[in-house]
Amino acid sequence: MNIYVTREIPKGGLEMLREKFGKFEMNTEDRMLTQNELLERVRGRDGVLCLLTDKIDAAVFDAAGPECKIFSNYAVGFNNIDVAEASRRGIMVTNTPGVLTEATADLAIALLFACARRIVEGDAFTRAGKFKGWGPLLMIGQDITGKTLGIVGAGRIGSNVALKMAKGFGMKILYADTFKNTELEKETGAEKVDLETLLRQSDFVSIHVNLTPETTHLISEKEFSIMKPSCVFINTARGPVVDEKALVKALQEKKIFAAGLDVFENEPALAPGLTELPNVVIPPHVASATFWTRTRMAEMAAKNLIDALEGRMPEFCVNKDQLKR
Ligand code: DGY
């Protein structure tokens, strides 16, 4: 089998591929491929293991050619792939759900704490030699315990954040979703509300929706304008769900208290003004970056690829029902 891996992933997955297919080609440089390189490197492959940073569209499918059976995405999100086009061509698209739920939820919570208690700002302050002794007004932040947490998108990751914060910190949970999450309601007393109510009433808002045309810029100027001025806003889902320019403006105008973002609208570029703000915490899209999680993701992505190329339907095929062949 002629496969290609668009960037090095953790060993476990690579070993599985080596065991099955022997030698295979991979981008070994520590950078994403340019679109032209991607087009060249996928040419004539039976299957490709790709990343969320690879834009997989009709041109890439054309380049891969008619023998290509699968694009195995090393991510739970698959908004980087034109799934409808893949389905039309009978190409399987797979992802790696489940194994990154805990790690991603944990990072959302870490950002929530970092922003509410001004940890990064305080750390920079101390390192800069500005700490001249305890002060009654120094670095005052927001309370967390017992406050209201608004979860936008109560799927696997959103529910996990809600559960941990309700059980661990007695937070009241509001959630906005198209589906009623009865289990979450039972376990945490969460209440399903419309987005506007959630934004008006929450002390913390955490985004956990998939990126789709409907969720693009779901949070923009109007939404920031109705949040509490004490609100801490967290996004660990996908950058384009939030209008990043509107977010910068809201922070500059103190419409909200702080923001923790692991994802950005035009990664790796950042909206002008974002890095100048002291009340943002901005790790570089690392929510799933724990040793266990990334290893499991690699193994799942490899297994999806192997299953497809050995004629089995991979467990995590996202277009199973739409495939033509
Ligand atoms: C995903 O898998 O979609 C995550 O964003 C990776 O960190």
XYZ file of C-alpha atoms and ligand atoms in Angstrom:
332
model
C 0.000 0.000 0.000
C 1.191 3.453 -0.867
C 0.410 5.735 2.052
C 1.516 9.196 3.108
C 1.676 10.884 6.523
C 1.616 14.681 6.279
C 3.643 15.264 9.464
C 5.296 13.178 12.150
C 2.868 11.915 14.803
C 3.687 10.018 18.040
C 5.581 6.724 17.677
C 2.739 4.319 18.556
C 0.793 5.192 15.418
C 3.851 5.179 13.173
C 4.866 1.744 14.447
C 1.423 0.360 13.623
C 1.747 1.693 10.075
C 5.289 0.334 9.706
C 4.198 -3.077 10.915
C 1.362 -3.219 8.377
C 2.814 -1.478 5.351
C 6.582 -1.627 5.854
C 8.341 1.556 4.758
C 6.151 4.557 4.011
C 6.645 8.219 3.248
C 6.109 11.016 5.719
C 6.831 14.716 6.010
C 9.650 14.628 8.557
C 10.145 18.386 8.732
C 8.660 20.003 11.834
C 6.272 22.228 9.884
C 3.030 21.919 7.992
C 3.217 21.355 4.248
C 2.336 24.187 1.911
C -0.758 23.542 -0.214
C 1.458 22.913 -3.257
C 3.604 20.450 -1.349
C 0.486 18.705 -0.102
C -0.822 18.384 -3.666
C 2.484 16.902 -4.790
C 2.966 14.526 -1.894
C -0.499 12.928 -1.920
C -0.199 12.028 -5.594
C -1.069 8.399 -6.325
C -1.587 7.371 -2.682
C -3.967 4.689 -1.458
C -4.474 6.514 1.809
C -3.300 9.636 3.615
C -2.937 10.385 7.323
C -3.449 14.123 7.621
C -3.702 16.854 10.256
C -6.221 19.552 11.119
C -3.792 22.057 9.582
C -4.034 20.387 6.144
C -6.732 21.790 3.888
C -8.153 18.738 2.153
C -10.350 19.833 -0.735
C -11.318 18.749 -4.262
C -7.887 19.696 -5.625
C -6.214 17.437 -3.065
C -8.589 14.570 -3.891
C -7.827 15.111 -7.605
C -4.124 14.998 -6.873
C -4.426 11.853 -4.753
C -6.185 10.145 -7.641
C -8.843 7.463 -8.022
C -7.079 4.815 -5.949
C -7.180 6.891 -2.765
C -9.597 5.358 -0.274
C -9.137 7.334 2.902
C -8.038 10.577 4.530
C -7.482 9.723 8.170
C -7.519 12.962 10.152
C -5.359 13.132 13.268
C -7.988 15.175 15.180
C -11.535 14.968 16.400
C -12.495 18.076 14.388
C -12.623 17.581 10.615
C -13.657 21.034 9.369
C -10.354 21.073 7.411
C -11.744 18.404 5.069
C -14.417 18.837 2.417
C -16.367 15.805 3.592
C -19.194 16.226 1.087
C -16.680 16.151 -1.776
C -14.914 13.117 -0.256
C -18.258 11.318 0.014
C -19.136 12.067 -3.612
C -15.868 10.405 -4.597
C -16.315 7.464 -2.246
C -13.362 8.502 -0.097
C -13.586 7.731 3.617
C -12.879 10.480 6.141
C -12.078 9.437 9.697
C -11.334 11.221 12.971
C -10.202 10.461 16.525
C -13.075 11.199 18.917
C -13.290 10.406 22.613
C -9.617 10.140 23.545
C -9.116 13.895 23.697
C -12.221 14.713 25.723
C -10.529 14.811 29.135
C -7.410 16.654 27.964
C -9.382 19.288 26.077
C -11.836 19.799 28.936
C -8.915 20.074 31.363
C -7.302 22.792 29.260
C -10.577 24.731 29.040
C -10.724 24.604 32.846
C -7.063 25.605 33.158
C -7.788 28.650 30.976
C -10.860 29.458 33.056
C -8.755 29.516 36.225
C -5.833 31.320 34.592
C -8.120 34.100 33.349
C -10.311 34.432 36.435
C -7.347 34.561 38.808
C -5.019 36.452 36.461
C -2.292 33.834 36.785
C -0.351 34.565 33.598
C -0.575 38.317 34.143
C 0.545 37.896 37.755
C 3.423 35.639 36.759
C 4.666 38.208 34.229
C 4.317 40.932 36.869
C 6.439 39.013 39.378
C 9.089 38.077 36.800
C 9.328 41.714 35.717
C 10.329 42.655 39.279
C 7.116 44.626 39.849
C 6.048 42.716 42.964
C 6.865 45.073 45.825
C 4.870 43.234 48.497
C 1.324 42.096 49.262
C -1.318 44.632 48.339
C -5.025 44.773 49.182
C -5.862 45.779 45.609
C -3.220 43.733 43.827
C -4.361 41.479 40.945
C -7.961 41.091 42.039
C -9.826 38.533 39.951
C -13.151 36.722 39.703
C -14.671 34.098 41.987
C -15.237 30.672 40.455
C -16.858 28.458 43.094
C -20.642 28.658 42.992
C -20.725 30.910 39.923
C -22.598 30.233 36.672
C -20.870 28.475 33.801
C -22.432 28.696 30.328
C -21.525 25.812 28.037
C -22.108 26.499 24.351
C -22.305 23.024 22.803
C -22.938 20.287 25.365
C -21.357 17.382 23.494
C -18.576 15.186 24.848
C -16.101 17.956 25.734
C -18.611 20.598 26.846
C -20.333 18.075 29.116
C -17.014 17.005 30.598
C -16.148 20.624 31.488
C -19.616 21.095 32.982
C -19.407 17.913 35.031
C -15.981 18.717 36.469
C -16.907 22.293 37.336
C -20.325 21.406 38.784
C -18.977 18.544 40.913
C -15.650 20.129 41.825
C -16.554 23.784 42.203
C -20.309 23.821 42.744
C -20.895 25.802 39.581
C -24.394 26.281 38.243
C -24.489 25.039 34.656
C -26.420 26.586 31.782
C -26.047 25.114 28.326
C -27.100 26.027 24.815
C -27.369 23.311 22.211
C -29.739 22.097 19.545
C -30.123 18.846 21.531
C -31.376 18.321 25.047
C -28.660 16.606 27.111
C -30.757 14.704 29.641
C -27.772 12.935 31.171
C -25.947 16.202 31.796
C -29.081 17.700 33.300
C -29.447 14.686 35.600
C -25.818 14.679 36.697
C -25.268 18.404 37.189
C -28.691 20.033 37.342
C -27.747 21.834 34.122
C -30.440 23.913 32.506
C -30.894 24.196 28.730
C -31.412 27.813 27.688
C -31.170 29.799 24.471
C -27.820 31.342 23.585
C -28.876 34.858 24.492
C -30.017 33.845 27.992
C -26.789 31.904 28.481
C -24.654 34.882 27.469
C -26.607 37.303 29.670
C -26.590 35.118 32.781
C -23.223 33.353 32.771
C -20.133 34.403 34.703
C -18.060 32.115 32.482
C -18.801 31.154 28.873
C -17.001 28.175 27.323
C -17.302 27.295 23.625
C -17.523 23.624 22.583
C -19.395 23.536 19.255
C -18.095 22.062 16.002
C -17.165 24.539 13.309
C -19.893 24.527 10.637
C -21.336 27.282 8.436
C -23.999 27.771 11.167
C -21.464 28.197 13.984
C -19.020 30.448 12.094
C -18.910 33.779 13.994
C -21.565 32.461 16.370
C -19.987 34.818 18.895
C -19.493 38.310 17.534
C -19.964 41.939 18.569
C -23.630 41.615 19.570
C -22.949 38.516 21.664
C -20.027 40.129 23.513
C -22.153 43.213 24.161
C -24.693 41.223 26.198
C -22.183 39.313 28.343
C -21.509 40.486 31.883
C -18.533 42.877 32.212
C -17.135 40.329 34.707
C -17.470 37.460 32.223
C -14.530 35.189 31.413
C -14.752 33.824 27.865
C -13.077 30.532 26.866
C -12.674 28.949 23.423
C -11.033 25.543 22.983
C -13.201 24.486 20.012
C -12.358 26.180 16.711
C -11.207 29.750 16.150
C -13.703 30.841 13.468
C -16.626 30.205 15.852
C -15.576 33.535 17.358
C -15.204 36.821 15.502
C -11.700 37.492 16.802
C -11.689 41.182 15.892
C -14.944 41.642 17.822
C -13.374 39.796 20.756
C -10.355 42.112 20.791
C -12.701 45.107 20.688
C -14.828 43.708 23.526
C -11.710 43.218 25.654
C -10.326 46.650 24.813
C -13.666 48.254 25.709
C -13.927 46.130 28.876
C -17.204 44.562 27.742
C -15.875 41.332 29.288
C -13.240 40.619 31.940
C -10.863 38.248 30.176
C -10.517 35.558 27.510
C -8.713 32.226 27.316
C -8.212 31.006 23.764
C -6.541 27.822 22.587
C -7.748 28.319 19.016
C -7.687 31.297 16.663
C -9.662 32.468 13.693
C -6.773 32.383 11.198
C -4.231 30.139 12.874
C -1.385 30.713 13.338
C -2.078 34.423 12.668
C -3.678 36.425 15.488
C -6.080 39.350 15.269
C -4.320 42.738 15.576
C -4.180 43.874 19.186
C -4.751 40.449 20.755
C -1.229 39.969 22.086
C -1.131 43.482 23.559
C -3.990 42.689 25.927
C -2.968 41.678 29.463
C -6.245 39.870 30.108
C -5.943 37.141 27.490
C -4.302 33.735 27.890
C -3.392 32.278 24.507
C -1.698 28.867 24.357
C -0.905 27.626 20.812
C -3.765 25.139 20.100
C -2.551 22.510 22.546
C -5.745 21.288 24.227
C -5.105 17.677 23.207
C -1.345 17.898 23.760
C -0.773 15.393 26.547
C 1.465 12.341 26.073
C -1.378 9.840 26.558
C -3.904 11.689 24.415
C -1.627 12.384 21.463
C -0.406 8.776 21.514
C -3.961 7.435 21.530
C -4.896 9.838 18.713
C -1.943 8.512 16.673
C -2.989 4.912 17.261
C -6.600 5.661 16.328
C -5.634 7.531 13.172
C -3.341 4.646 12.180
C -6.049 2.065 12.899
C -8.594 4.001 10.845
C -6.141 4.047 7.925
C -5.265 0.358 8.257
C -8.910 -0.721 8.511
C -9.869 1.228 5.403
C -6.967 -0.138 3.371
C -7.670 -3.686 4.491
C -11.267 -3.405 3.327
C -12.994 -2.833 6.680
C -15.163 0.144 7.553
C -13.136 2.130 10.134
C -14.933 2.610 13.439
C -14.567 6.385 13.271
C -15.587 7.035 9.681
C -17.479 10.348 9.718
C -19.047 9.893 6.253
C -20.036 6.250 6.563
C -23.646 7.005 5.640
C -22.835 9.296 2.728
C -20.311 7.131 0.904
C -21.182 6.152 -2.636
C -19.192 2.945 -2.774
C -8.910 18.288 17.513
O -8.593 17.096 17.527
O -9.829 18.683 16.804
C -8.145 19.195 18.390
O -8.372 20.517 18.103
C -6.667 18.865 18.355
O -5.992 19.544 19.343
